[in-house]
Amino acid sequence: MSVFQGGAGFSRRGFLIGTGGLAATVALVACGSSDDKAAPASSGPWEFTDDRGQKAARDQRPTRVVAYVSSAAALWDYGVRPVGVFGPQKTADGGKEIQAGNIDLGAVTSIGNAWDDFSMEKFAATKPDLVITGLTGAKPTDLWVLKDDLGPKVQQVAPIVAMSEYKVTLPKVIERYEQLAVALGGDANSDVIKKGKEDFQKASDDLKAAIKAKPGLKVLVVSSDKDNLYVCKPEFFADLAYYRDLGLDIVNGAGTDDYFETLSWEQAGKYPADLILTDSRTYALSRPQLAAIPTWAQLPAVKASQLADWSTEPRFNPVLAAPVIRKLTEVVKGARTDITA
């Protein structure tokens, strides 16, 4: 939504490396009114207050932006094109990471291609005048990649804007990225964005209707590694929190840790569910790998093939988010509700 600073050292995105509401939907669709047209060229002071309440200020609007890959993808479709990106952009086989969205990776400088990879030399060479990343916790220092002593070093070169992904629903995150995009000269009224908002609203309406048509459907969302099963806590994930607001009954993991409850594989059956959404990242276990774990294979939902993919990687603009919601709608429509009955 750093190697994640949530509980138990477990990272929402990089655990293998390191180991709003419905009203907001209306606000999202309403965003991009005639007052939000692309900003003219700025010749005066520029400032933006981020989700930590910290103000970034420049003598004029920043034009050389370096951004965490998910943030860059959120801004890209508004016409804001960062000069550099950091965080996972390419897979091991050279493909594009899903969180890179529509970014033209050939047109940007890679500052690092992992959560623990950031080259200060490459960063400085881009001559940045603003840095954008995600805020993943309650502390101002809970930043993607720019953790520990790296954040202060980066801050010495250019101000950091942090956009919250922590305990906030998807429409609100999208709305905030749109505000930032417009502040950076992006266009919230382009044909691409207008269609994205229409698609997002329709996809949300369709998902809500599909959920209503499947009363009693209980959903478990998990990630995994060879040692543990990780049960998601919806309130910490912008997309899951939004789906829950739309009526989806998602199991809520227990315990005090952020984002996940950690279970041993012997505890895999703790939460009965009709449908299980499994982490589709390369960092998590694949379906064949999961199938080889006896306690997983015996779960009623697994036996019934009531499984679907879920990615923790964010889609923080309507263009990117709408297709994800449409896919989930089809999954819900095809799901059985009698597995836990």
Short mmCIF file of N, CA and C in Angstrom, two decimals, residues 1 13 65-90 96-105 108-109 132-134 144 163 165 170 173-174 176-178 180-181 184 186-187 190 192-193 313-324:
data_model
loop_
_atom_site.label_atom_id
_atom_site.label_comp_id
_atom_site.label_asym_id
_atom_site.label_seq_id
_atom_site.Cartn_x
_atom_site.Cartn_y
_atom_site.Cartn_z
N MET A 1 0.50 -0.29 0.00
CA MET A 1 0.00 0.00 0.00
C MET A 1 1.43 0.84 0.00
N ARG A 13 4.35 -6.35 1.66
CA ARG A 13 4.82 -6.64 0.31
C ARG A 13 6.10 -7.45 0.31
N VAL A 65 10.30 14.79 -10.56
CA VAL A 65 9.76 14.01 -9.44
C VAL A 65 10.36 12.60 -9.47
N VAL A 66 10.76 12.12 -8.30
CA VAL A 66 11.16 10.73 -8.12
C VAL A 66 10.13 10.09 -7.19
N ALA A 67 9.61 8.93 -7.56
CA ALA A 67 8.50 8.36 -6.79
C ALA A 67 8.63 6.85 -6.61
N TYR A 68 8.12 6.38 -5.48
CA TYR A 68 7.94 4.95 -5.29
C TYR A 68 7.05 4.44 -6.42
N VAL A 69 7.30 3.23 -6.89
CA VAL A 69 6.68 2.76 -8.13
C VAL A 69 5.16 2.81 -8.09
N SER A 70 4.53 2.44 -6.97
CA SER A 70 3.08 2.48 -6.89
C SER A 70 2.56 3.92 -6.95
N SER A 71 3.28 4.83 -6.33
CA SER A 71 2.91 6.25 -6.37
C SER A 71 3.07 6.79 -7.78
N ALA A 72 4.17 6.40 -8.43
CA ALA A 72 4.40 6.84 -9.81
C ALA A 72 3.30 6.34 -10.73
N ALA A 73 2.86 5.10 -10.53
CA ALA A 73 1.80 4.54 -11.35
C ALA A 73 0.48 5.27 -11.12
N ALA A 74 0.22 5.64 -9.86
CA ALA A 74 -1.01 6.37 -9.55
C ALA A 74 -1.06 7.71 -10.27
N LEU A 75 0.10 8.37 -10.40
CA LEU A 75 0.17 9.70 -11.01
C LEU A 75 0.26 9.64 -12.52
N TRP A 76 0.77 8.55 -13.05
CA TRP A 76 1.11 8.45 -14.47
C TRP A 76 -0.08 8.73 -15.39
N ASP A 77 -1.23 8.16 -15.06
CA ASP A 77 -2.40 8.29 -15.93
C ASP A 77 -3.02 9.68 -15.90
N TYR A 78 -2.57 10.50 -14.94
CA TYR A 78 -2.98 11.91 -14.91
C TYR A 78 -2.04 12.78 -15.75
N GLY A 79 -1.01 12.17 -16.30
CA GLY A 79 -0.06 12.93 -17.09
C GLY A 79 1.15 13.40 -16.32
N VAL A 80 1.26 13.02 -15.05
CA VAL A 80 2.43 13.38 -14.25
C VAL A 80 3.45 12.26 -14.43
N ARG A 81 4.57 12.57 -15.03
CA ARG A 81 5.55 11.55 -15.40
C ARG A 81 6.85 11.73 -14.61
N PRO A 82 7.04 10.97 -13.54
CA PRO A 82 8.28 11.07 -12.76
C PRO A 82 9.51 10.77 -13.61
N VAL A 83 10.63 11.36 -13.23
CA VAL A 83 11.87 11.10 -13.94
C VAL A 83 12.57 9.86 -13.40
N GLY A 84 12.23 9.48 -12.17
CA GLY A 84 12.84 8.30 -11.56
C GLY A 84 11.86 7.55 -10.70
N VAL A 85 12.02 6.24 -10.59
CA VAL A 85 11.15 5.42 -9.74
C VAL A 85 12.00 4.45 -8.92
N PHE A 86 11.48 4.08 -7.76
CA PHE A 86 12.15 3.08 -6.92
C PHE A 86 11.11 2.11 -6.39
N GLY A 87 11.59 0.96 -5.93
CA GLY A 87 10.68 -0.12 -5.57
C GLY A 87 10.55 -1.07 -6.75
N PRO A 88 9.91 -2.23 -6.56
CA PRO A 88 9.87 -3.26 -7.60
C PRO A 88 9.18 -2.79 -8.89
N GLN A 89 9.90 -2.80 -9.98
CA GLN A 89 9.36 -2.42 -11.29
C GLN A 89 9.38 -3.59 -12.27
N LYS A 90 10.43 -4.42 -12.20
CA LYS A 90 10.56 -5.54 -13.12
C LYS A 90 10.71 -6.84 -12.36
N LYS A 96 7.10 -6.76 -16.39
CA LYS A 96 6.73 -5.59 -15.60
C LYS A 96 5.98 -6.03 -14.35
N GLU A 97 6.40 -5.52 -13.20
CA GLU A 97 5.67 -5.78 -11.96
C GLU A 97 4.29 -5.15 -12.05
N ILE A 98 3.31 -5.83 -11.46
CA ILE A 98 1.94 -5.38 -11.57
C ILE A 98 1.73 -3.99 -10.99
N GLN A 99 2.51 -3.63 -9.98
CA GLN A 99 2.31 -2.34 -9.35
C GLN A 99 2.86 -1.19 -10.18
N ALA A 100 3.56 -1.51 -11.28
CA ALA A 100 4.09 -0.45 -12.14
C ALA A 100 3.02 0.14 -13.05
N GLY A 101 1.85 -0.48 -13.08
CA GLY A 101 0.73 0.10 -13.83
C GLY A 101 1.08 0.39 -15.28
N ASN A 102 0.79 1.61 -15.71
CA ASN A 102 1.03 2.02 -17.10
C ASN A 102 2.32 2.80 -17.29
N ILE A 103 3.20 2.77 -16.30
CA ILE A 103 4.48 3.47 -16.41
C ILE A 103 5.28 2.93 -17.59
N ASP A 104 5.84 3.82 -18.39
CA ASP A 104 6.79 3.43 -19.43
C ASP A 104 8.15 3.31 -18.75
N LEU A 105 8.53 2.10 -18.40
CA LEU A 105 9.77 1.90 -17.64
C LEU A 105 11.00 2.29 -18.45
N VAL A 108 11.90 6.17 -17.70
CA VAL A 108 12.24 6.64 -16.36
C VAL A 108 13.54 6.00 -15.90
N THR A 109 14.20 6.64 -14.97
CA THR A 109 15.41 6.09 -14.38
C THR A 109 15.04 5.22 -13.18
N ILE A 132 8.18 11.23 -3.78
CA ILE A 132 6.85 10.78 -3.35
C ILE A 132 6.91 9.30 -2.99
N THR A 133 6.33 8.95 -1.86
CA THR A 133 6.26 7.55 -1.46
C THR A 133 5.02 7.31 -0.63
N GLY A 134 4.79 6.05 -0.25
CA GLY A 134 3.61 5.70 0.52
C GLY A 134 3.89 5.70 2.01
N TRP A 144 7.51 3.63 2.52
CA TRP A 144 8.01 2.60 1.63
C TRP A 144 9.43 2.93 1.22
N MET A 163 2.06 9.71 1.04
CA MET A 163 0.62 9.52 0.86
C MET A 163 0.19 8.27 1.62
N GLU A 165 -1.39 4.95 3.01
CA GLU A 165 -2.07 3.71 2.63
C GLU A 165 -2.51 2.96 3.89
N LEU A 170 -9.90 2.56 -0.28
CA LEU A 170 -9.39 2.81 -1.63
C LEU A 170 -9.83 4.13 -2.24
N VAL A 173 -7.73 7.03 -0.88
CA VAL A 173 -6.36 7.05 -1.36
C VAL A 173 -6.31 7.58 -2.79
N ILE A 174 -7.23 7.11 -3.62
CA ILE A 174 -7.29 7.58 -5.01
C ILE A 174 -7.55 9.08 -5.06
N ARG A 176 -6.78 11.31 -2.84
CA ARG A 176 -5.60 12.06 -2.43
C ARG A 176 -4.53 12.08 -3.52
N TYR A 177 -4.37 10.97 -4.21
CA TYR A 177 -3.40 10.97 -5.30
C TYR A 177 -3.84 11.89 -6.44
N GLU A 178 -5.15 11.98 -6.64
CA GLU A 178 -5.63 12.92 -7.66
C GLU A 178 -5.31 14.36 -7.25
N LEU A 180 -2.84 15.33 -5.45
CA LEU A 180 -1.41 15.53 -5.67
C LEU A 180 -1.10 15.67 -7.15
N ALA A 181 -1.73 14.84 -7.97
CA ALA A 181 -1.50 14.90 -9.41
C ALA A 181 -1.85 16.28 -9.96
N LEU A 184 0.58 18.87 -9.17
CA LEU A 184 1.80 18.73 -9.96
C LEU A 184 1.57 19.00 -11.44
N GLY A 186 -1.07 17.74 -13.28
CA GLY A 186 -1.80 16.68 -13.96
C GLY A 186 -3.22 17.09 -14.30
N ASP A 187 -3.84 16.32 -15.18
CA ASP A 187 -5.19 16.61 -15.68
C ASP A 187 -6.19 15.60 -15.14
N SER A 190 -9.07 14.60 -18.08
CA SER A 190 -8.74 13.97 -19.36
C SER A 190 -9.75 12.88 -19.68
N VAL A 192 -9.10 9.88 -20.45
CA VAL A 192 -8.65 8.65 -19.79
C VAL A 192 -9.14 8.60 -18.35
N ILE A 193 -8.99 9.69 -17.63
CA ILE A 193 -9.39 9.72 -16.23
C ILE A 193 -10.92 9.72 -16.10
N GLU A 313 -0.60 -5.51 -4.08
CA GLU A 313 -0.08 -4.30 -4.70
C GLU A 313 -1.20 -3.33 -5.03
N PRO A 314 -1.03 -2.06 -4.70
CA PRO A 314 -2.12 -1.10 -4.83
C PRO A 314 -2.38 -0.64 -6.24
N ARG A 315 -3.60 -0.20 -6.49
CA ARG A 315 -3.98 0.43 -7.76
C ARG A 315 -4.63 1.75 -7.39
N PHE A 316 -3.82 2.77 -7.21
CA PHE A 316 -4.30 3.99 -6.59
C PHE A 316 -4.71 5.07 -7.58
N ASN A 317 -5.29 4.66 -8.70
CA ASN A 317 -6.07 5.60 -9.50
C ASN A 317 -7.22 4.81 -10.13
N PRO A 318 -8.27 5.47 -10.59
CA PRO A 318 -9.45 4.74 -11.05
C PRO A 318 -9.19 3.90 -12.29
N VAL A 319 -8.28 4.34 -13.15
CA VAL A 319 -7.96 3.60 -14.37
C VAL A 319 -7.41 2.22 -14.02
N LEU A 320 -6.54 2.16 -13.03
CA LEU A 320 -5.92 0.91 -12.63
C LEU A 320 -6.81 0.07 -11.73
N ALA A 321 -7.63 0.72 -10.92
CA ALA A 321 -8.43 0.00 -9.92
C ALA A 321 -9.66 -0.68 -10.51
N ALA A 322 -10.28 -0.07 -11.51
CA ALA A 322 -11.53 -0.60 -12.04
C ALA A 322 -11.42 -2.04 -12.54
N PRO A 323 -10.39 -2.40 -13.32
CA PRO A 323 -10.31 -3.79 -13.79
C PRO A 323 -10.16 -4.80 -12.66
N VAL A 324 -9.49 -4.42 -11.57
CA VAL A 324 -9.32 -5.31 -10.43
C VAL A 324 -10.68 -5.59 -9.78
#
